[in-house]
Each structure stands twice: as C-alpha cells, then as structure tokens.
PDB file of C-alpha atoms in Angstrom:
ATOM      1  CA  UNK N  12       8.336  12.959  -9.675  1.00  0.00           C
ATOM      2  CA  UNK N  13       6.842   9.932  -7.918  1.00  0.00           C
ATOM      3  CA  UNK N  14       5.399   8.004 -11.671  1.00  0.00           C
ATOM      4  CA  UNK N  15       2.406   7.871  -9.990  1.00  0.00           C
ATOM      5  CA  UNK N  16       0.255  11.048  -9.737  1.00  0.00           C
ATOM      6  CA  UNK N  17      -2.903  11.624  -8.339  1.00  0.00           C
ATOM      7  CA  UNK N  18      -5.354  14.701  -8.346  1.00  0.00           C
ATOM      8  CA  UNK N  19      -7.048  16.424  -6.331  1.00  0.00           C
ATOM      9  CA  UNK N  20      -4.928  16.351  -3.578  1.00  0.00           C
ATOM     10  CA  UNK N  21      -7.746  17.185  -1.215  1.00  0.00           C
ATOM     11  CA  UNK N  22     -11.703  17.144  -2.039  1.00  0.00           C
ATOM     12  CA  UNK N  23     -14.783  17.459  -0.251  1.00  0.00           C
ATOM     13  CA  UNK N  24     -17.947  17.176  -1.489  1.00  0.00           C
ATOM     14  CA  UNK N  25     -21.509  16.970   0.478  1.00  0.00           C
ATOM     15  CA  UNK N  26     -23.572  13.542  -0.001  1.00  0.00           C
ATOM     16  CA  UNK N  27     -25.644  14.086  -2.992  1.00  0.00           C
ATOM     17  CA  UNK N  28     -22.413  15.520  -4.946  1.00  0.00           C
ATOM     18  CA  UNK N  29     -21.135  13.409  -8.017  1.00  0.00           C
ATOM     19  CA  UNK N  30     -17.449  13.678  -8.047  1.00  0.00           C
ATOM     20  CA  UNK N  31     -14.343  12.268  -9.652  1.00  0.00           C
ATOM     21  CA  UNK N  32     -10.472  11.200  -8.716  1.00  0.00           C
ATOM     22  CA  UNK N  33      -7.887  10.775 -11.200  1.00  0.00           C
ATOM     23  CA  UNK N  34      -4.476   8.802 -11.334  1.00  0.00           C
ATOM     24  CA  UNK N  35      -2.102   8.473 -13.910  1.00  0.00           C
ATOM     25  CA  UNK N  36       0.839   6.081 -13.841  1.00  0.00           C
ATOM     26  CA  UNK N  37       4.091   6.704 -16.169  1.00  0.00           C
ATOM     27  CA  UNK N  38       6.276   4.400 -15.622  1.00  0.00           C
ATOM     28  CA  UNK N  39       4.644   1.673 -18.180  1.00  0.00           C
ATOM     29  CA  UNK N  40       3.275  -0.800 -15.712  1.00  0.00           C
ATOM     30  CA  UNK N  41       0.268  -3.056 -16.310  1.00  0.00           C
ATOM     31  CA  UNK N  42      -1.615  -3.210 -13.235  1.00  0.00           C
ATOM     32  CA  UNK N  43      -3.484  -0.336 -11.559  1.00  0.00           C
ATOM     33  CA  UNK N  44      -5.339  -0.419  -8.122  1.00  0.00           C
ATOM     34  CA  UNK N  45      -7.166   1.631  -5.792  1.00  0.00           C
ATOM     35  CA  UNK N  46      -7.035   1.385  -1.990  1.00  0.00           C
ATOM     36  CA  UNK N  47      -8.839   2.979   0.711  1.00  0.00           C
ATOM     37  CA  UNK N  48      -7.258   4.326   4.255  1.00  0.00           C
ATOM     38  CA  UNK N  49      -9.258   5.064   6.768  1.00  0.00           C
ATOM     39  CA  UNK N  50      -7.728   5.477  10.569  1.00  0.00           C
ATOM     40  CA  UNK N  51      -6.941   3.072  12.623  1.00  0.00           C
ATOM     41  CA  UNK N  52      -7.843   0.616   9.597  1.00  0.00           C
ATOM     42  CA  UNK N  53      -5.493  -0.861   7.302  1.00  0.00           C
ATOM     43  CA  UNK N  54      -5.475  -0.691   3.845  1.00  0.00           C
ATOM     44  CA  UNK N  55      -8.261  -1.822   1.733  1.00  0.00           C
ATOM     45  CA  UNK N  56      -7.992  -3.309  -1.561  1.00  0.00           C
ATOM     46  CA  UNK N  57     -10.981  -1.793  -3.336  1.00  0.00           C
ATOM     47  CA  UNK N  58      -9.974  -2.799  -7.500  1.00  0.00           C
ATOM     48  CA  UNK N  59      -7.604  -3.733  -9.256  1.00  0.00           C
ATOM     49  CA  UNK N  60      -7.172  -3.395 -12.822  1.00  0.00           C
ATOM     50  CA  UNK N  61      -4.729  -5.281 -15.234  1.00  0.00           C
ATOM     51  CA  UNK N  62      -4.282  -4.653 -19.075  1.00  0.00           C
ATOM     52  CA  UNK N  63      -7.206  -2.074 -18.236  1.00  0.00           C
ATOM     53  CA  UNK N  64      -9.662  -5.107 -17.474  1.00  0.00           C
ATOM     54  CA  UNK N  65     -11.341  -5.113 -13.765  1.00  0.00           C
ATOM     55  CA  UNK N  66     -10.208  -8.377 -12.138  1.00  0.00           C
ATOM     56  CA  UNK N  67     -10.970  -7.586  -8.337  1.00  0.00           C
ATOM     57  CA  UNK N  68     -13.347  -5.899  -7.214  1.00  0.00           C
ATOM     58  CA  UNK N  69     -13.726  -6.291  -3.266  1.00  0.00           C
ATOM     59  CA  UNK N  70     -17.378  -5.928  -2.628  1.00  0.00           C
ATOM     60  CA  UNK N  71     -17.346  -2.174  -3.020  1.00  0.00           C
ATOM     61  CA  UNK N  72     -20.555  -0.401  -3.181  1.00  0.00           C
ATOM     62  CA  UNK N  73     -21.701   0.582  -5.778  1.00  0.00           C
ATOM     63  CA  UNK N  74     -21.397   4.536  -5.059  1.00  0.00           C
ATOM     64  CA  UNK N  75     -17.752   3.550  -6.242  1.00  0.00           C
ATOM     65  CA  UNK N  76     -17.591   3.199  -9.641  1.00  0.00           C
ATOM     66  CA  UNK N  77     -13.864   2.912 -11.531  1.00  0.00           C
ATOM     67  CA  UNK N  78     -13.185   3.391 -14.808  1.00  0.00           C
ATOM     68  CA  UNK N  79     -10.032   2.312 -16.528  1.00  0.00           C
ATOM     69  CA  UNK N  80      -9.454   3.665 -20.527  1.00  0.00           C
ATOM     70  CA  UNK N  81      -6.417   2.759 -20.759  1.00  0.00           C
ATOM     71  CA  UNK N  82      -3.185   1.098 -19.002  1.00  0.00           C
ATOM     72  CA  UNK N  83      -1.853   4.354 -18.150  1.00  0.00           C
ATOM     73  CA  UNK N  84      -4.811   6.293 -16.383  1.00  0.00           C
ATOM     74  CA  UNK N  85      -7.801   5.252 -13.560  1.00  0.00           C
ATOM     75  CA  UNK N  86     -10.254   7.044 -12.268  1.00  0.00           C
ATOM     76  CA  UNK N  87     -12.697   6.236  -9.080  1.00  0.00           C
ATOM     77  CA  UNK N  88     -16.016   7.853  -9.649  1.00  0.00           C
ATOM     78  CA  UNK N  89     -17.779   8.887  -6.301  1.00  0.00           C
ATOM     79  CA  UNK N  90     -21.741   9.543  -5.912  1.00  0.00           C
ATOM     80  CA  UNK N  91     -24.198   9.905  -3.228  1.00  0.00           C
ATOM     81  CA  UNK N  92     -20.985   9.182  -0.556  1.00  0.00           C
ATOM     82  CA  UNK N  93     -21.366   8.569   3.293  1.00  0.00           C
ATOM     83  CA  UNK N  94     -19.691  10.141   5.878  1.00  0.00           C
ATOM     84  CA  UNK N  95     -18.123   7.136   6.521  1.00  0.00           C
ATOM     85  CA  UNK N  96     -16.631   7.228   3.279  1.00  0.00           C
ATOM     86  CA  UNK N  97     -14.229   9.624   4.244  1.00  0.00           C
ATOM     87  CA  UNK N  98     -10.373   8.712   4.296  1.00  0.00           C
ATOM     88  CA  UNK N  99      -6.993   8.848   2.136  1.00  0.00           C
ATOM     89  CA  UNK N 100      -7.906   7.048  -1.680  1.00  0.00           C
ATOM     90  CA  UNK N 101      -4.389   5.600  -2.899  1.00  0.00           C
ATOM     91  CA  UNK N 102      -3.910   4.934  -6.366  1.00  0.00           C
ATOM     92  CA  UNK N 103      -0.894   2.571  -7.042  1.00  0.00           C
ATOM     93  CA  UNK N 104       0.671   0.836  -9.842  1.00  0.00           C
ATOM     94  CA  UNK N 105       3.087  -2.492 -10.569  1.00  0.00           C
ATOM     95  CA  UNK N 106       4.623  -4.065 -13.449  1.00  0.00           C
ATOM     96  CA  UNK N 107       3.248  -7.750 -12.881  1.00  0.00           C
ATOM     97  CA  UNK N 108       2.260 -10.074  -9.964  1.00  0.00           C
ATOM     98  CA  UNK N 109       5.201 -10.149  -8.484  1.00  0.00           C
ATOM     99  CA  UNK N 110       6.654  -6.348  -8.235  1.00  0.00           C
ATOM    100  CA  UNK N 111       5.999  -3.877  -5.514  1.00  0.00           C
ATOM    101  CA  UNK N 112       3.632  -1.004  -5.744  1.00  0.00           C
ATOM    102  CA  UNK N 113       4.077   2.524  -6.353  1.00  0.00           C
ATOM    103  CA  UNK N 114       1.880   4.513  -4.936  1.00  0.00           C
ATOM    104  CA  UNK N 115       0.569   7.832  -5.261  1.00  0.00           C
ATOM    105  CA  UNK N 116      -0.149  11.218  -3.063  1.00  0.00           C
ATOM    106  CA  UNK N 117      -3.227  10.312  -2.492  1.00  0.00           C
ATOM    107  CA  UNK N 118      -6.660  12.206  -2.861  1.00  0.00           C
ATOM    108  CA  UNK N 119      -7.458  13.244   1.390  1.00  0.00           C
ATOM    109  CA  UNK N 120     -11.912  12.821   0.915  1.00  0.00           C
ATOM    110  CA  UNK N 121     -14.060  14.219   2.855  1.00  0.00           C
ATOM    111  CA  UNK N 122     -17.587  13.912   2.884  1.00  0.00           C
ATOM    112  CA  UNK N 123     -20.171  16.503   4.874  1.00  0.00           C
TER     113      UNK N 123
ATOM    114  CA  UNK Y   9      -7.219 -15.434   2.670  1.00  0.00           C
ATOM    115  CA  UNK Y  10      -4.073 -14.107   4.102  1.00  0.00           C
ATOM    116  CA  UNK Y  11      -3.437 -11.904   7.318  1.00  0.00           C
ATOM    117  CA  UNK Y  12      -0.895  -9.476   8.379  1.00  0.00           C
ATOM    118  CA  UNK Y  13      -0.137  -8.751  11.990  1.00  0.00           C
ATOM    119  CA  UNK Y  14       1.633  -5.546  13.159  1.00  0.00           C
ATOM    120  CA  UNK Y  15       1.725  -5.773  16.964  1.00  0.00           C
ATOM    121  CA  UNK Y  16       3.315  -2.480  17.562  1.00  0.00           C
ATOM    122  CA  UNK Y  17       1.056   0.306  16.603  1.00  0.00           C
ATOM    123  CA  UNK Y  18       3.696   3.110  17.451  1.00  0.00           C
ATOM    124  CA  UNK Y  19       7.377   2.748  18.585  1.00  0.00           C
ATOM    125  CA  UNK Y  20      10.474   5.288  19.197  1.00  0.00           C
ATOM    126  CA  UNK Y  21      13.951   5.311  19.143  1.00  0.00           C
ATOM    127  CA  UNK Y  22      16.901   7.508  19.497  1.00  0.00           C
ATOM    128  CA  UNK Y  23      18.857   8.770  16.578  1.00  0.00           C
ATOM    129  CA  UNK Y  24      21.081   6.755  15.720  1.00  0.00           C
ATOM    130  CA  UNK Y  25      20.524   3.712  17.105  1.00  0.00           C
ATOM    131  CA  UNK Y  26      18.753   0.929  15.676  1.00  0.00           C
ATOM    132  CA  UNK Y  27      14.987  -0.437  15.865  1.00  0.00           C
ATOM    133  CA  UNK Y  28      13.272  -3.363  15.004  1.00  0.00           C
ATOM    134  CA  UNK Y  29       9.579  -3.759  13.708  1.00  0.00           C
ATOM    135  CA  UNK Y  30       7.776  -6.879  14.200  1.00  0.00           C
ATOM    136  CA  UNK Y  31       5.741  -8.565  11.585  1.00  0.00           C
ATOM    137  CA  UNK Y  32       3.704 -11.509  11.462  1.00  0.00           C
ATOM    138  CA  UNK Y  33       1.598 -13.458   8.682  1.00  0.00           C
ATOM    139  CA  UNK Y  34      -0.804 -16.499   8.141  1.00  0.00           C
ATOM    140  CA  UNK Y  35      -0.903 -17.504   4.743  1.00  0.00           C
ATOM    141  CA  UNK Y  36      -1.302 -21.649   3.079  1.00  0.00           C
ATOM    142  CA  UNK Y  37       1.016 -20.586   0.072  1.00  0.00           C
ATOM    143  CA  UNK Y  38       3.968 -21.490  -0.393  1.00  0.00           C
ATOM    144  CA  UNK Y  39       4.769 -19.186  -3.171  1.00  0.00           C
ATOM    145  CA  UNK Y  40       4.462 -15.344  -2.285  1.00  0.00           C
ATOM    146  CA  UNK Y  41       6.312 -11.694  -1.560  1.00  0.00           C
ATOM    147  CA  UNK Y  42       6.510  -9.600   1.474  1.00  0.00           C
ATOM    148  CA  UNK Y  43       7.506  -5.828   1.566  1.00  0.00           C
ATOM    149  CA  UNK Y  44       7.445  -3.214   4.021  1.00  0.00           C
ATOM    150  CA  UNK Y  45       6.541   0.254   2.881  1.00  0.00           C
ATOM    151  CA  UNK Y  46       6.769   3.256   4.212  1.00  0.00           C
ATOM    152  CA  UNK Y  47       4.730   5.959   4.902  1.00  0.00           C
ATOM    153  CA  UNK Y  48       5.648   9.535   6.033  1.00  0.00           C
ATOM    154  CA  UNK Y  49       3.441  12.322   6.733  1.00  0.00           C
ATOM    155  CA  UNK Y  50       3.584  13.771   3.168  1.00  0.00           C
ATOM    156  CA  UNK Y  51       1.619  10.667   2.272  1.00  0.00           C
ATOM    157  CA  UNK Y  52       2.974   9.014  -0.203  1.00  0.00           C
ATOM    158  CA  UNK Y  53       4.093   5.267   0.240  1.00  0.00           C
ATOM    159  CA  UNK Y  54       7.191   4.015  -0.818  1.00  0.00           C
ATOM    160  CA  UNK Y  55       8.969   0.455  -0.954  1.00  0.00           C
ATOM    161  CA  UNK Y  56      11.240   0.094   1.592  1.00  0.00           C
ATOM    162  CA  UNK Y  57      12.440  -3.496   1.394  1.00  0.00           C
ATOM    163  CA  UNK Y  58      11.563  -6.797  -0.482  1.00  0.00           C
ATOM    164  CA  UNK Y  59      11.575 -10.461   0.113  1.00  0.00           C
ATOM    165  CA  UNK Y  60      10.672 -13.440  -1.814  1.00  0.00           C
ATOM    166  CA  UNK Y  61       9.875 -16.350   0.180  1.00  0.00           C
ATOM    167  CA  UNK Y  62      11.544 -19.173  -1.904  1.00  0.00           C
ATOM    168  CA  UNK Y  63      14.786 -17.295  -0.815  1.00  0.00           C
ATOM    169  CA  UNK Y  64      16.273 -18.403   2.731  1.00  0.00           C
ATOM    170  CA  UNK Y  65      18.674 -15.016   2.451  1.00  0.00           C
ATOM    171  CA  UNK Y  66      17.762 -11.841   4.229  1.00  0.00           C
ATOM    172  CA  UNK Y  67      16.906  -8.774   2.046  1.00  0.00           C
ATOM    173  CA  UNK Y  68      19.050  -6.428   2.496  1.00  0.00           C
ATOM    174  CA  UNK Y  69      18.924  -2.282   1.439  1.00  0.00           C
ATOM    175  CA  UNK Y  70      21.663   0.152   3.098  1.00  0.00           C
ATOM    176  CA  UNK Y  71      20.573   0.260   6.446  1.00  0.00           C
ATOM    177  CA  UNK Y  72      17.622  -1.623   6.118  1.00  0.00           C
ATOM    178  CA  UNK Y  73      17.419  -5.610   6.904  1.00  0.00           C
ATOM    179  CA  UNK Y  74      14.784  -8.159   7.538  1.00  0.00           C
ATOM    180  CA  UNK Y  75      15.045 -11.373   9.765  1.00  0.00           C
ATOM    181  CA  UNK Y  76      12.291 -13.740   7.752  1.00  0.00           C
ATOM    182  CA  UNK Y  77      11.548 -16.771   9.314  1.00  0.00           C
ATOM    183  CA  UNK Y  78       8.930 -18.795   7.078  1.00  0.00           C
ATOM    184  CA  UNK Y  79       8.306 -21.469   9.237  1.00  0.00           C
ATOM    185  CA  UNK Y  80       7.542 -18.978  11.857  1.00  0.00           C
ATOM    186  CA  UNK Y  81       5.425 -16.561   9.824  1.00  0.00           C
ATOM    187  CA  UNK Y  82       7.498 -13.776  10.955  1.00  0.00           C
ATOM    188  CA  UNK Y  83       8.855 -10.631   9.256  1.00  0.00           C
ATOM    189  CA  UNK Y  84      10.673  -7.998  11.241  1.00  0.00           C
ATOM    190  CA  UNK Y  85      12.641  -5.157   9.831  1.00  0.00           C
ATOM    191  CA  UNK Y  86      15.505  -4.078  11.098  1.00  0.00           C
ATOM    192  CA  UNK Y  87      16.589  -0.081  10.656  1.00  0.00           C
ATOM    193  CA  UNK Y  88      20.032   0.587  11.865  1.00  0.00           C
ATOM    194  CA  UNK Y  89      21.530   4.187  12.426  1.00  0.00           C
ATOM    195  CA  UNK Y  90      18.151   5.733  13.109  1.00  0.00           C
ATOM    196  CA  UNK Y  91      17.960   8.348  10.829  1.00  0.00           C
ATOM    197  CA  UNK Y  92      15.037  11.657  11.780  1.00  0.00           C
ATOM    198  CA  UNK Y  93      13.906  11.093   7.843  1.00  0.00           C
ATOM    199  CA  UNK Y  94      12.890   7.397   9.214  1.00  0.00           C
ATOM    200  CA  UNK Y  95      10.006   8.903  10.845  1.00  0.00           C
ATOM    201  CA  UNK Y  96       7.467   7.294   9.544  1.00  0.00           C
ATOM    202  CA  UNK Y  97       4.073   4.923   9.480  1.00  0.00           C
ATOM    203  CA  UNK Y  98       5.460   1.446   8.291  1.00  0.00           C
ATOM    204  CA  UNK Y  99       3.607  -0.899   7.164  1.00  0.00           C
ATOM    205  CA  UNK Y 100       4.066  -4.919   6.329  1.00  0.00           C
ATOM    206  CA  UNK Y 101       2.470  -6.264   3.506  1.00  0.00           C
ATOM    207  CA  UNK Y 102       1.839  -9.680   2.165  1.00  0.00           C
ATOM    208  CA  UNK Y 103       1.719 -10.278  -1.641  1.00  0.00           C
ATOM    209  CA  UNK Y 104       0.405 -13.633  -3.375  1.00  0.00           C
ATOM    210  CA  UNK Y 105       1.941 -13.459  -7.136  1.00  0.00           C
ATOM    211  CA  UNK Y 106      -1.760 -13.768  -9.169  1.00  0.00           C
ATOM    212  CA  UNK Y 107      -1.107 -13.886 -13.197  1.00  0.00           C
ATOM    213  CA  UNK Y 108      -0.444 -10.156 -14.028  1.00  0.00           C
ATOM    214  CA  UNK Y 109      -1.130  -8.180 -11.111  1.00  0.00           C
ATOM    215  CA  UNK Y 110      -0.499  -9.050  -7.677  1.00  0.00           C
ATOM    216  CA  UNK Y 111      -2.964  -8.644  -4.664  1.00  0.00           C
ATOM    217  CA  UNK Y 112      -1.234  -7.445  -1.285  1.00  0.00           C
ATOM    218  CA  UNK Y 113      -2.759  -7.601   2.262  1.00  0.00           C
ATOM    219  CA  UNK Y 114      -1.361  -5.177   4.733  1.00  0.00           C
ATOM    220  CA  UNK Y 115      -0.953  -4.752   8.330  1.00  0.00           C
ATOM    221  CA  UNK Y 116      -2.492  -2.137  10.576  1.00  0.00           C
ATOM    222  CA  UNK Y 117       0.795   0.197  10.264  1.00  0.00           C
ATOM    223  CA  UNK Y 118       3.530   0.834  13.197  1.00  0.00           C
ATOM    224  CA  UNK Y 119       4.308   4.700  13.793  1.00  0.00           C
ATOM    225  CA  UNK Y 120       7.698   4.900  14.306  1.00  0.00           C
ATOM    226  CA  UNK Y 121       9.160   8.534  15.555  1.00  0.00           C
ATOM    227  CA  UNK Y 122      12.792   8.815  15.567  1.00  0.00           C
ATOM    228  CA  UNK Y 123      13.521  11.088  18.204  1.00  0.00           C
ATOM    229  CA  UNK Y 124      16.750  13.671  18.279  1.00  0.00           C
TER     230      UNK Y 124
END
C-alpha cells in the first residue's frame, strides 16, 4: 500500500487519442502534484495543486489539462500528444510546504 | 530559481561497504528542505532522508547519513553497509517551504548498483 496510487500503470495511445490518468492519495494530505520523467532529464514539475486549487502551473501545454475535484483525487487529461511526450507521469502528494512527497507507481506513456 | 547538481550519473559499490553520493545546490534562501529519494526499478519513489537547513546537525536514518554543508551548497549522502536492496536511482532534491504546498527541484539522478 504506497497511499498514493496511480492507474494505468502503462498506456499508449496514438496522437489524435484523448486519454486520461488518475491518482488518488489516502493519506489526508493537502497538496497534490504531477511530474514528468523523461530519460536522461530530471524531474519536471508540471502542477501543483493545494486545497484542490491550481497554484503552479509550469508552462505546460495545453494538450495537458489537470483536473482536481477534490483533495483526495487528480487527474492529468492528455489530447492530441507528441511523441515527445512520452515518459514516466508521477503523481505525488504532501501534507504542507514543508513535508516530503509521496509518490506514486507511476503511469509509463507512450505515444505512437 | 534554484538548481540541483548530481555529478555522478551512475556509481557502484561492493556489498557491504559504504558509498557516498554527491550533491550540490544554488539557491538565495535561507529558509528551505533537502531530501534524497530513492528510486528503484519498480518505480516508485520513496523518501530516503531529510534535512532542514536551519539545523547545523546531520540527518540521520539507520544506515543512512548526510554531510550538509550550507555554506558550501553541498549535500552528500552517505549509505553504509551496502545493502543489494540499495540498488537504486537516487535522486537530490531541493525544497523551498511555499504556504501550503512545497515546490521541489531535483537533480538529474545517480544510478547506484550495489554489486554482490
């Protein structure tokens, strides 16, 4: 049980799919973000979201769209993706601005 | 904005024996957190360690230590009694404490293979 879970585990989808990926957090924090991993790249802060309001977003394109209903779940809505687009989408979680993440699986994308 | 330098991309080390991953930073604040996390291949990322920077003591967690020297910008961990579970990808991060929800900037990653 990591408190942090993520589906799908793997998904691929061609260019002009619409798509969705789903995390859920239950250990009660406040704060939900998504990051991108690519190779050889670090991590990339794509949004965060606290009390379920969007207070970063880090000049994403739009083909990313999040959605936050409530403090428990987030979801990163994907349309009309690149190939470059591909890479591991980490969902994580904290209690405030000054705890550590917890992260999920992971969703592996790739995009044909 | 804030930078995290990992200048060993992969490293190895006997069981058993202990290893030390470098970390550097460049940050203006004088208020902030540093972890390293890490990352095996099943994916998921866990906490390894934690260190606020108004402390001057070294975090400690079982066989895990850091040497943090502020004035220097530098952040290593130290893993001691290389265990094969340590095999990892670890990662430094750098965390400025923002209201509610902190924002962390992380290094490129060290592989680390701990070898029998």
């Amino acid at each position: 049980e990591t408190g942090v879970t993520q589906t799908p585990r793997h998904l691929v989808m061609g260019m002009t799919n619409k798509k969705s990926l789903k995390c859920e957090q239950h250990l009660g924090h406040n704060a939900m973000y998504w990051y991108k991993q690519s190779a050889k790249k670090p991590l990339e802060l794509m949004f965060v979201y606290n009390f379920k309001e969007q207070t970063e977003n880090n000049s994403v394109p739009s083909r990313f769209s999040p959605e936050c209903p409530n403090s428990s779940h987030l979801f990163l809505h994907l349309h009309t993706l690149q190939p470059e687009d591909s890479a591991l989408y980490l969902c994580a979680s904290s209690q405030d601005g000054s705890s550590p993440l917890h992260f999920g699986n992971g969703t592996r994308l790739t995009v044909t | 904005a804030q930078t995290v330098t990992q200048s060993q991309p992969e490293m190895s080390v006997q069981e058993a024996e202990t290893v030390t991953l470098s970390c550097t930073y460049d940050t203006s604040e004088s208020n902030y957190y540093l972890f390293w996390y890490k990352q095996p291949p099943s994916r998921q990322m866990i906490l390894v360690i934690r260190q606020e920077a108004y402390k001057q003591q070294n975090a400690t967690e079982n066989r895990f230590s850091v040497n943090f020297q502020k004035a220097a910008k530098s952040f290593s961990l130290k893993i001691s009694d290389s265990q094969l579970g340590d095999t990892a990808m670890y990662f430094c991060a750098f965390m400025k404490p923002w209201t509610n929800a902190g924002k962390s900037t992380f290094g490129d990653g060290t592989t680390l293979t701990v070898k029998p």
